[in-house]
Every structure is written in C-alpha cells, then in structure tokens.
Coordinates of C-alpha atoms in Angstrom, one line a residue:
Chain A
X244 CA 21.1 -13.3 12.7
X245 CA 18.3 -11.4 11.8
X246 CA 15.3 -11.0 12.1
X247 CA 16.0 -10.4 16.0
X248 CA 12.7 -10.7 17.1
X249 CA 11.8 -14.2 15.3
X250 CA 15.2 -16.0 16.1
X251 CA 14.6 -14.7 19.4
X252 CA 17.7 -12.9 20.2
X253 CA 15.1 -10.3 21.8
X254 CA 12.4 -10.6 24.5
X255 CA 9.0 -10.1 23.1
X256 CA 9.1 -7.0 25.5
X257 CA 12.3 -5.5 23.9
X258 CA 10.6 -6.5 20.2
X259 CA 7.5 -3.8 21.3
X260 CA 9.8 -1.1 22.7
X261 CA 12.3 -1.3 19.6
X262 CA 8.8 -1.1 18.0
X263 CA 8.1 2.4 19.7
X264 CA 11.6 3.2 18.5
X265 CA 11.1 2.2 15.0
X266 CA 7.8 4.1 15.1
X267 CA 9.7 7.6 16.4
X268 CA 12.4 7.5 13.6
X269 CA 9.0 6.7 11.2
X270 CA 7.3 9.6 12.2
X271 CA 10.1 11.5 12.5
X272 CA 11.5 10.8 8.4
X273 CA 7.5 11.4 7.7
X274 CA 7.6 14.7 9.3
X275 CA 10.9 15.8 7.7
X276 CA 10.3 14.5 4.6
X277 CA 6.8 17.0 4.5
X278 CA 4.5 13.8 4.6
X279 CA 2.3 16.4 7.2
X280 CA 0.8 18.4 4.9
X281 CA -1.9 17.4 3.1
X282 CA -1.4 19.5 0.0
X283 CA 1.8 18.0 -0.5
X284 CA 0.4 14.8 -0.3
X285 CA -2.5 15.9 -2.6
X286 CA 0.2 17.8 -4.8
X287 CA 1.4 14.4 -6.1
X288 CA -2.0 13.7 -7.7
X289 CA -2.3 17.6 -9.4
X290 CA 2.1 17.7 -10.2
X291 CA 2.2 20.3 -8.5
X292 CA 4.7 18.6 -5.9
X293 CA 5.6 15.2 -5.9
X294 CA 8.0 15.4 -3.6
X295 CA 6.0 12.6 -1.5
X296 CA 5.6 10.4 -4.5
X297 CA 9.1 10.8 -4.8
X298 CA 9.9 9.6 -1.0
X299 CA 7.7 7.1 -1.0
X300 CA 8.9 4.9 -3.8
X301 CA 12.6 5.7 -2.6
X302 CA 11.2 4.2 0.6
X303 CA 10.2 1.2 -1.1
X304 CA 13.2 0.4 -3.1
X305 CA 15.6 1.0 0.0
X306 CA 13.6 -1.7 1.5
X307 CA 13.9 -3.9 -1.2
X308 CA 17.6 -3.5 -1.6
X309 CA 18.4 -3.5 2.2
X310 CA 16.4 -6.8 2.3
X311 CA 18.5 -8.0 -0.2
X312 CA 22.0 -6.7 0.9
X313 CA 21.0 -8.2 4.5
X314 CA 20.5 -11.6 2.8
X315 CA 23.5 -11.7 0.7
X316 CA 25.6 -11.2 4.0
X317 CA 23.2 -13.9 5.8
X318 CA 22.5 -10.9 8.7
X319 CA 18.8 -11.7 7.8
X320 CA 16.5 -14.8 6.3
X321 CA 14.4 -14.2 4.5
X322 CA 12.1 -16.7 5.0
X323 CA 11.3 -15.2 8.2
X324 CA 9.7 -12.0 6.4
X325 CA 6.3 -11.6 6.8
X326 CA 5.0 -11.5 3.0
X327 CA 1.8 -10.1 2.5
X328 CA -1.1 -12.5 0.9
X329 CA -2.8 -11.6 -2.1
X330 CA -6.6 -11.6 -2.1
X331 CA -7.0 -10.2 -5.4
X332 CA -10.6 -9.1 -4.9
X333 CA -10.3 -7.2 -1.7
X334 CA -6.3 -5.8 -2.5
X335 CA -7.7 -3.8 -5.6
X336 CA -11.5 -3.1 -3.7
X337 CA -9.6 -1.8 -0.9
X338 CA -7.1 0.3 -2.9
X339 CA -10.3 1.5 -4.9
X340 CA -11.8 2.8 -1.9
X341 CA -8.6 3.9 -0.2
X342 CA -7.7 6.2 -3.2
X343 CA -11.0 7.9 -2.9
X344 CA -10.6 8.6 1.0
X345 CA -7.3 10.0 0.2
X346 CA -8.2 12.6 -2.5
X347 CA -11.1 13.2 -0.2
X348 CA -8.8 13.5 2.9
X349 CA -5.6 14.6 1.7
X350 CA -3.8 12.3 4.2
X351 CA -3.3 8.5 4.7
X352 CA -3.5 6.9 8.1
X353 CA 0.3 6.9 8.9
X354 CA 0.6 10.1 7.9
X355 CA -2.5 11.6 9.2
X356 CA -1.1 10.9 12.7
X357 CA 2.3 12.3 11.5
X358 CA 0.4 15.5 10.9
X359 CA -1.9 15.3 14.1
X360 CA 0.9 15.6 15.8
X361 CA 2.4 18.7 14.7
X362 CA -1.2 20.2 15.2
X363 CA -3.1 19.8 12.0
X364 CA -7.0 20.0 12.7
X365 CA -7.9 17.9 9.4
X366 CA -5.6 15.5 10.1
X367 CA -7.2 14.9 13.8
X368 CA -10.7 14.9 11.8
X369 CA -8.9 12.6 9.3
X370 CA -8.4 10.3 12.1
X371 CA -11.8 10.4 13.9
X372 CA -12.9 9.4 10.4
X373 CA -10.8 6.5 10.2
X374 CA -12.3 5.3 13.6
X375 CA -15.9 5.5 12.0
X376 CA -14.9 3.6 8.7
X377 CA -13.0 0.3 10.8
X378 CA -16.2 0.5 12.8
X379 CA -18.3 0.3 10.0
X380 CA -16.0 -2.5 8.5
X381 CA -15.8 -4.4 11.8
X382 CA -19.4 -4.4 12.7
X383 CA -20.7 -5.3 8.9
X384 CA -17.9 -7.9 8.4
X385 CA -20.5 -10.7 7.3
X386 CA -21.9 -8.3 4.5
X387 CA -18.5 -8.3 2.9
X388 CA -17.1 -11.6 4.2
X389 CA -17.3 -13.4 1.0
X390 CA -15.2 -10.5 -0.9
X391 CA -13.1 -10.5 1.6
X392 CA -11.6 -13.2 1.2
X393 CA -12.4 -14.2 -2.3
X394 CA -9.7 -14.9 -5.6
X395 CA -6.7 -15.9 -3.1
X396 CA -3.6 -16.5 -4.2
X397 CA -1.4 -17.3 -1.1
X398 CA 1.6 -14.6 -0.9
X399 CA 3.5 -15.0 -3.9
X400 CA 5.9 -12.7 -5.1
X401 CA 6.0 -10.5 -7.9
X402 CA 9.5 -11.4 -9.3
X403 CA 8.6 -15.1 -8.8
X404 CA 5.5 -14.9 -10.9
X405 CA 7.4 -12.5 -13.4
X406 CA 10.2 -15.1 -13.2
X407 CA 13.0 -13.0 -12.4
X408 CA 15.2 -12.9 -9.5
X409 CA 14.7 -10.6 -6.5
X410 CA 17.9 -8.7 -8.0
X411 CA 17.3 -8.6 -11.6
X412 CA 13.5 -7.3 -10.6
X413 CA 14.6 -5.0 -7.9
X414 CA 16.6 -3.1 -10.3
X415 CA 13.8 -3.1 -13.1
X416 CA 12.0 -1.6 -10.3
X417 CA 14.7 1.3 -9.8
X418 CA 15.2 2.2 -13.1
X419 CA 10.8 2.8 -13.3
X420 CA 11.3 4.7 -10.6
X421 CA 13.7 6.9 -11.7
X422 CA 12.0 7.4 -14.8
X423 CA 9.2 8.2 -12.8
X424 CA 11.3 10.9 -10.6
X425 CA 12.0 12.9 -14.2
X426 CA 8.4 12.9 -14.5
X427 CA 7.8 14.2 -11.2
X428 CA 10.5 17.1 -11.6
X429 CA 8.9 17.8 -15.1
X430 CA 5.2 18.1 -13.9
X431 CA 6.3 20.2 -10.4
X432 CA 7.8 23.0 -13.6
X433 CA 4.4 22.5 -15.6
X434 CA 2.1 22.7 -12.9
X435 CA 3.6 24.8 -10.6
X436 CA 1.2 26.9 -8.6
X437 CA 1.4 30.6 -7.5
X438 CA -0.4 29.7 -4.7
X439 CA 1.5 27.2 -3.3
X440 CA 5.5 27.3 -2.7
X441 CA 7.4 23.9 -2.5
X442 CA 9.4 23.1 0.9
X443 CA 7.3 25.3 2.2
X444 CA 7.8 25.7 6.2
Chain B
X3 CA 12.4 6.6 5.6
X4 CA 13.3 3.2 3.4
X5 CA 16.3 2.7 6.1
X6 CA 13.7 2.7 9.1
X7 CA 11.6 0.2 7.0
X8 CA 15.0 -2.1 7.0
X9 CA 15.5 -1.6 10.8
X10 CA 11.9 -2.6 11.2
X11 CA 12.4 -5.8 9.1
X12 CA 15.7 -6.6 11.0
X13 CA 15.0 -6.2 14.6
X14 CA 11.1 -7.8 13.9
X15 CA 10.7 -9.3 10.6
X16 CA 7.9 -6.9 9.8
X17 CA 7.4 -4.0 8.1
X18 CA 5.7 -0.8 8.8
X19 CA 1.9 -0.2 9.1
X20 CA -0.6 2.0 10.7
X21 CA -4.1 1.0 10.3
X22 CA -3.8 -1.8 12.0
X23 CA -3.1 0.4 15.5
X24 CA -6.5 1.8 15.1
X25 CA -8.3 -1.5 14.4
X26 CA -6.3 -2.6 18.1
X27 CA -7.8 0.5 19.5
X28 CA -11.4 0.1 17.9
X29 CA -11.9 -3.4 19.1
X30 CA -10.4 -2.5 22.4
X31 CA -13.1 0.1 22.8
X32 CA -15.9 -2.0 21.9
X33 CA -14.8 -4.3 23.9
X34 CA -15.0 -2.1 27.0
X35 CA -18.2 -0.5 25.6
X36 CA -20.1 -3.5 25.1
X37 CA -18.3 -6.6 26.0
X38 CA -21.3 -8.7 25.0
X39 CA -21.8 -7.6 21.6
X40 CA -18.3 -8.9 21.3
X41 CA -19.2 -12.1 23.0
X42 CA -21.5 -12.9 20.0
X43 CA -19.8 -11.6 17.1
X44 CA -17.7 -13.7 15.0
X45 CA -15.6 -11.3 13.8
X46 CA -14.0 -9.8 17.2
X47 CA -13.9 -13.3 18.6
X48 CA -11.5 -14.2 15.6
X49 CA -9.7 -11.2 16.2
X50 CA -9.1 -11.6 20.0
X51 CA -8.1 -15.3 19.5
X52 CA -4.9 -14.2 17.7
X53 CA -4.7 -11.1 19.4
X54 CA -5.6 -11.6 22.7
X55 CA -4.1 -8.2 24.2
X56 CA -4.6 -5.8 21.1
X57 CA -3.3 -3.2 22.7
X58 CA -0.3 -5.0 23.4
X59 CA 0.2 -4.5 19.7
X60 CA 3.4 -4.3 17.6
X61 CA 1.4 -1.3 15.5
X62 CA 0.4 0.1 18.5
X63 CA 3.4 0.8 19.8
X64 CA 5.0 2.0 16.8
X65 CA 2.3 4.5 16.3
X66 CA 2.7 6.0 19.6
X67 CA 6.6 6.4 18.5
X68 CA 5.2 7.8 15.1
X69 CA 3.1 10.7 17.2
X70 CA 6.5 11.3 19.3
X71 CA 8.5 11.3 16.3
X72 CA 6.4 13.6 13.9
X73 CA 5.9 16.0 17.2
X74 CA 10.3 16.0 18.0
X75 CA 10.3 17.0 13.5
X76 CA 8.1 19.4 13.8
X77 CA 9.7 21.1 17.4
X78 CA 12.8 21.1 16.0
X79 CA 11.8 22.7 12.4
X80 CA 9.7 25.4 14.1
X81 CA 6.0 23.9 12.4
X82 CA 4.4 23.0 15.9
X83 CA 0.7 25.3 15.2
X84 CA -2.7 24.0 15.5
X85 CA -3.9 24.9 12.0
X86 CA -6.4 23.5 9.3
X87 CA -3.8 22.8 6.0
X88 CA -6.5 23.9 3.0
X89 CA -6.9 25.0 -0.2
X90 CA -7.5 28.9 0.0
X91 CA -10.6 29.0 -2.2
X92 CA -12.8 26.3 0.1
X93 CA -13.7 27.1 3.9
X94 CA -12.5 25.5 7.4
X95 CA -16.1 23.5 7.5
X96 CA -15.8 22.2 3.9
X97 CA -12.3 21.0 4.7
X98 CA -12.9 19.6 8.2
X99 CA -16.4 17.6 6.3
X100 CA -14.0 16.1 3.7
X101 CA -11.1 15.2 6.1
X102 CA -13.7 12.8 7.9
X103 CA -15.3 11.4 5.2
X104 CA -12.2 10.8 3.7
X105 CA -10.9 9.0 7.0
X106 CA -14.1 6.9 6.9
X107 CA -12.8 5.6 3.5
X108 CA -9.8 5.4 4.2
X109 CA -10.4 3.3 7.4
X110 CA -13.1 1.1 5.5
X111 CA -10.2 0.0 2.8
X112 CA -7.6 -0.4 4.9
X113 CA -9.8 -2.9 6.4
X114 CA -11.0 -4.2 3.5
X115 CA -7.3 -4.1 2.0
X116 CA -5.7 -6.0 4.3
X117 CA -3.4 -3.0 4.9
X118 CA -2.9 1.0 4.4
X119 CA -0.3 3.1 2.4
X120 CA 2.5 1.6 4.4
X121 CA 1.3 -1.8 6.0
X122 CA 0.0 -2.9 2.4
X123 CA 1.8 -0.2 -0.3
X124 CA 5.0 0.4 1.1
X125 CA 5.8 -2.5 2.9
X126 CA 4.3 -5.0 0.3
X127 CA 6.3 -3.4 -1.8
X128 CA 9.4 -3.6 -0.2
X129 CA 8.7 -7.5 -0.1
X130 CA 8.1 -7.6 -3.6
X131 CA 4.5 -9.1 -2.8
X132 CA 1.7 -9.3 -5.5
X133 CA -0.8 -7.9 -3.3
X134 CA 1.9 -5.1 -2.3
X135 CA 1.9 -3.8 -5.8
X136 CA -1.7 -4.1 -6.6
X137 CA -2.8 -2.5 -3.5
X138 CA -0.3 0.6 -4.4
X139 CA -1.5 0.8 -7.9
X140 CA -5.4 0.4 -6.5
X141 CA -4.8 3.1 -4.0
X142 CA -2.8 5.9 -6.8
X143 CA -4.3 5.0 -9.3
X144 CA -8.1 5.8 -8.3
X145 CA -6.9 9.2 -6.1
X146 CA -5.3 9.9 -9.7
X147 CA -8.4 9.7 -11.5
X148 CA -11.1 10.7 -9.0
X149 CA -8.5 14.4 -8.6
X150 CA -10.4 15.8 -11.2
X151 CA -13.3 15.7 -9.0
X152 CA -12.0 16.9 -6.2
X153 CA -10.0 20.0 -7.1
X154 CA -11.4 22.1 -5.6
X155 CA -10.2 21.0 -2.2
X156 CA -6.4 21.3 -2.9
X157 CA -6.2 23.9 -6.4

C-alpha cells in the first residue's frame, strides 16, 4: 500500500499538501518537545539538559521500528524508501563543519525555523546565516567538487554491512539508546545549572 | 516526533529534512537575481534539470508547515515573544554575531553533507543508512568537542 505517494494512490498535488501537513505536526512536536531554544539544544553538549538528545534518538528509533512494523504487515515496501548514499568524504566533512555551526549557533536548520517562529531573534539570524553558507557552497561548487563526491559507496545499509537484520540491529540500536538516556538523566543531576531551570517555559 | 517521521515515510516514501527548502529558495533567488549567471553555471543547471520548479519542492512545503506548526506550539503554550535565547554572561551583539556565523556553517555542511540534522541524521538514521549514522556522529561528535570552546555562549 504504502508509500502513497510512489504507488501513486495520491496526486503529486495531494503528496505536497500532505507534505505541508507533515511539516505542521514536525514543527509542532519540535516546538513541544523544547527543540526552540537554543540552550536546550546546546544543553545536550554541556549535560546540563539533554532532553533534545533524548527526543531526538527516540525520533530515530520510532522511525526505524515503524518502518519495520509497516513492512511486516506489507502496508509499506521498503524498497520504495529513499536510502540515503554514503559519500564517506563529504558525510563526515559535512558533519565536521555542521557540528561547529551548531555549537556556534545553538540551533540546526529545522529547528532554527521552529524557533523563528515562536519569535526567537538568533534563530532568524541563525537563518539568514544559513542563506550565506548554501550561497557560498553553491557558487564555489567546483572548488569542492572533487570532495564532494569522493569515497562513494552507493547507499548501503548499516545492518547489511554489520550483517545483521534490520530487527536484530534495530534493537541493538534501542538498547544503546537507552543506555544512553541513563547517561543523559545522570549528567542533567551532575551538571545542573542554577542559572538555567529545565522545562522551562 | 518519530511517529510524524513514519507518516512522512508512508504517505511519501521520504523522510524529513530542512536544508534542502533553503537551497530551493537560494537557487530560486539567484535565479531571479541574475538569471544569466545561472545560465553559465554548471552547478544550478544540474540542479534545475532535476528540479525544474524548486519551489514546487517537497521541503518546501513541509517547512512552511514546520513555521505553522512551531507558531500553533508556541500560541497554545503561552512562548509567542520576540526575544534573543542567550547565555546571561555574553551580550545581544555577541549572540546575534555567533547565531550567523554559525548558520553560515551550518548551511555550508548541510550542503556539503548531503543533508542536515534531520534530512541526513535523523532520517538516515531511521533508514539504517551508513551515511545516516556517520553524518550524526560527524555532526555530535565535533559540537561535543569544539563545547569547550565555546562556553561561554551557553554556561
């Protein structure tokens, strides 16, 4: 059945205004969930609140098991799901440079806009920014060309190159995460600040 | 958030992203700005070959619900202020000077990374993808060590 858009069950038009749909309940879990403020997003890197650290890989591992669940009841193929290729080169150079801009900024760009929108100034500075640095990347494209698309691998999975199965690696994820989450409780009780209160409004 | 990330993958086969929007909107501009610096350059010809509306964009419009979305949380939790979020030891300026240059990297990787936090990190993730997982460990990992450097922003 799924996914809607590929087995067209939906009108490209429909796809795009689902997409405006999606992107409301996105903002809106982003919002909730504290992802616009930046010094709970930088909390994560000082443990003073890793609430968003916390989210985020929940995030990922409902994904991972809803993708799965979906499959095991054939309501979704998976072949259809756009995997994401590995250029080894520019995955860890762009992450490299990413992390700084986001110790720098305090915001990344989903949730920068999350944040713009509930009236944070940085985060609208955040964004001009971002306009400036794809500039600067589309403009000098030949300059970094080469490491752009150097050491790639196609878009092969972890599990498969690990070889596991989706489900026995999907759980080995969980349980890290968890044992991450007792970390993250521990270090908000270590480094807890006087100056900053968590769930703050 | 992880359940919106399904619904994305049902209804489109796609995950989440956001960087991607702005590229749409950058190339749109310079496009409007100066059409024949687009003409010659290799780079925005590829682009507009595979998207030949970027506007017209999957990202796009999913950002525009994002902005809705964050705007309806923060209504109905009573956070709607125009304020600068800082550490109380630096000033507005210093905050406002870091916020950009940090959007400039941010926007540069993204690029360069094929993908942001969610597009690459989250998403890739979700997907179990190699460069999902390397991209998230690039991205934490560096903020994680370069924090000691920039403390003073947040502590």
């Amino acid at each position: 059945m799924g996914p809607l858009f590929v087995n067209e069950i939906i009108s490209e038009n429909t796809n795009l205004f689902l997409a405006f749909i999606i992107g409301i309940g996105f903002g809106f879990v982003l919002e909730v969930n504290g992802f616009s403020s930046s010094r709970r997003l930088a909390g994560m890197f000082y443990g003073y609140d890793t609430t968003v650290l916390k989210v985020f890989f929940t995030a990922a591992i409902v994904g991972a098991l809803g993708l799965l669940f979906l499959s095991l009841f054939n309501w979704i193929d998976l072949s259809y799901i756009y995997i994401n290729p590995a250029y080894m080169y520019s995955a860890i150079g762009g992450g490299v440079v990413m992390g700084a801009g986001f110790i720098m900024g305090g915001y990344c760009p989903g949730t920068s806009f999350c944040a713009a929108s509930i009236g944070k100034l940085d985060a609208l500075a955040f964004i001009g920014g971002m306009f400036i640095g794809i500039l600067i990347f589309t403009e000098g494209y030949p300059l970094w060309e080469d490491f752009y698309n150097a050491r790639f691998l196609g878009s092969p999975l972890l599990s498969s190159i690990l070889g596991m199965s989706r489900g026995v690696f999907t759980f080995l994820i969980v349980l890290v995460a968890l044992g991450m989450f007792w970390v993250g409780e521990w270090s908000e009780k270590k480094f807890a600040r006087d100056d900053y209160k968590l769930n703050q409004k | 958030m992880g359940l919106v990330l399904v619904a994305a993958f049902w209804v489109s086969g796609r995950g989440l992203g956001a960087s991607g929007a702005i590229k749409s909107v950058v190339v749109t501009g310079v496009k409007t700005v100066a059409p024949a610096h687009v003409e010659n350059t290799t780079f925005y010809q590829e682009y507009l070959e595979t998207h030949p509306n970027p506007l017209k964009e999957w990202l796009v419009f999913e950002m525009l619900g994002v902005i809705v979305g964050g705007f309806l949380s923060g209504a109905i939790a009573g956070r709607l202020k125009f304020t600068v979020e800082k550490s109380p030891k630096i000033t507005n300026k210093t905050r406002l000077i870091f916020a950009v240059l940090g959007g400039v990297f941010f926007g540069f990787g993204s690029q360069l990374g094929r993908g942001c936090t969610s597009g690459s990190a989250l998403t890739g993730m979700a997907v179990l993808s190699v460069g999902g997982f390397v991209t998230m460990a690039a991205i934490f990992g560096t903020a994680f060590v370069l924090a000691y450097f920039a403390r003073k922003l947040w502590i």
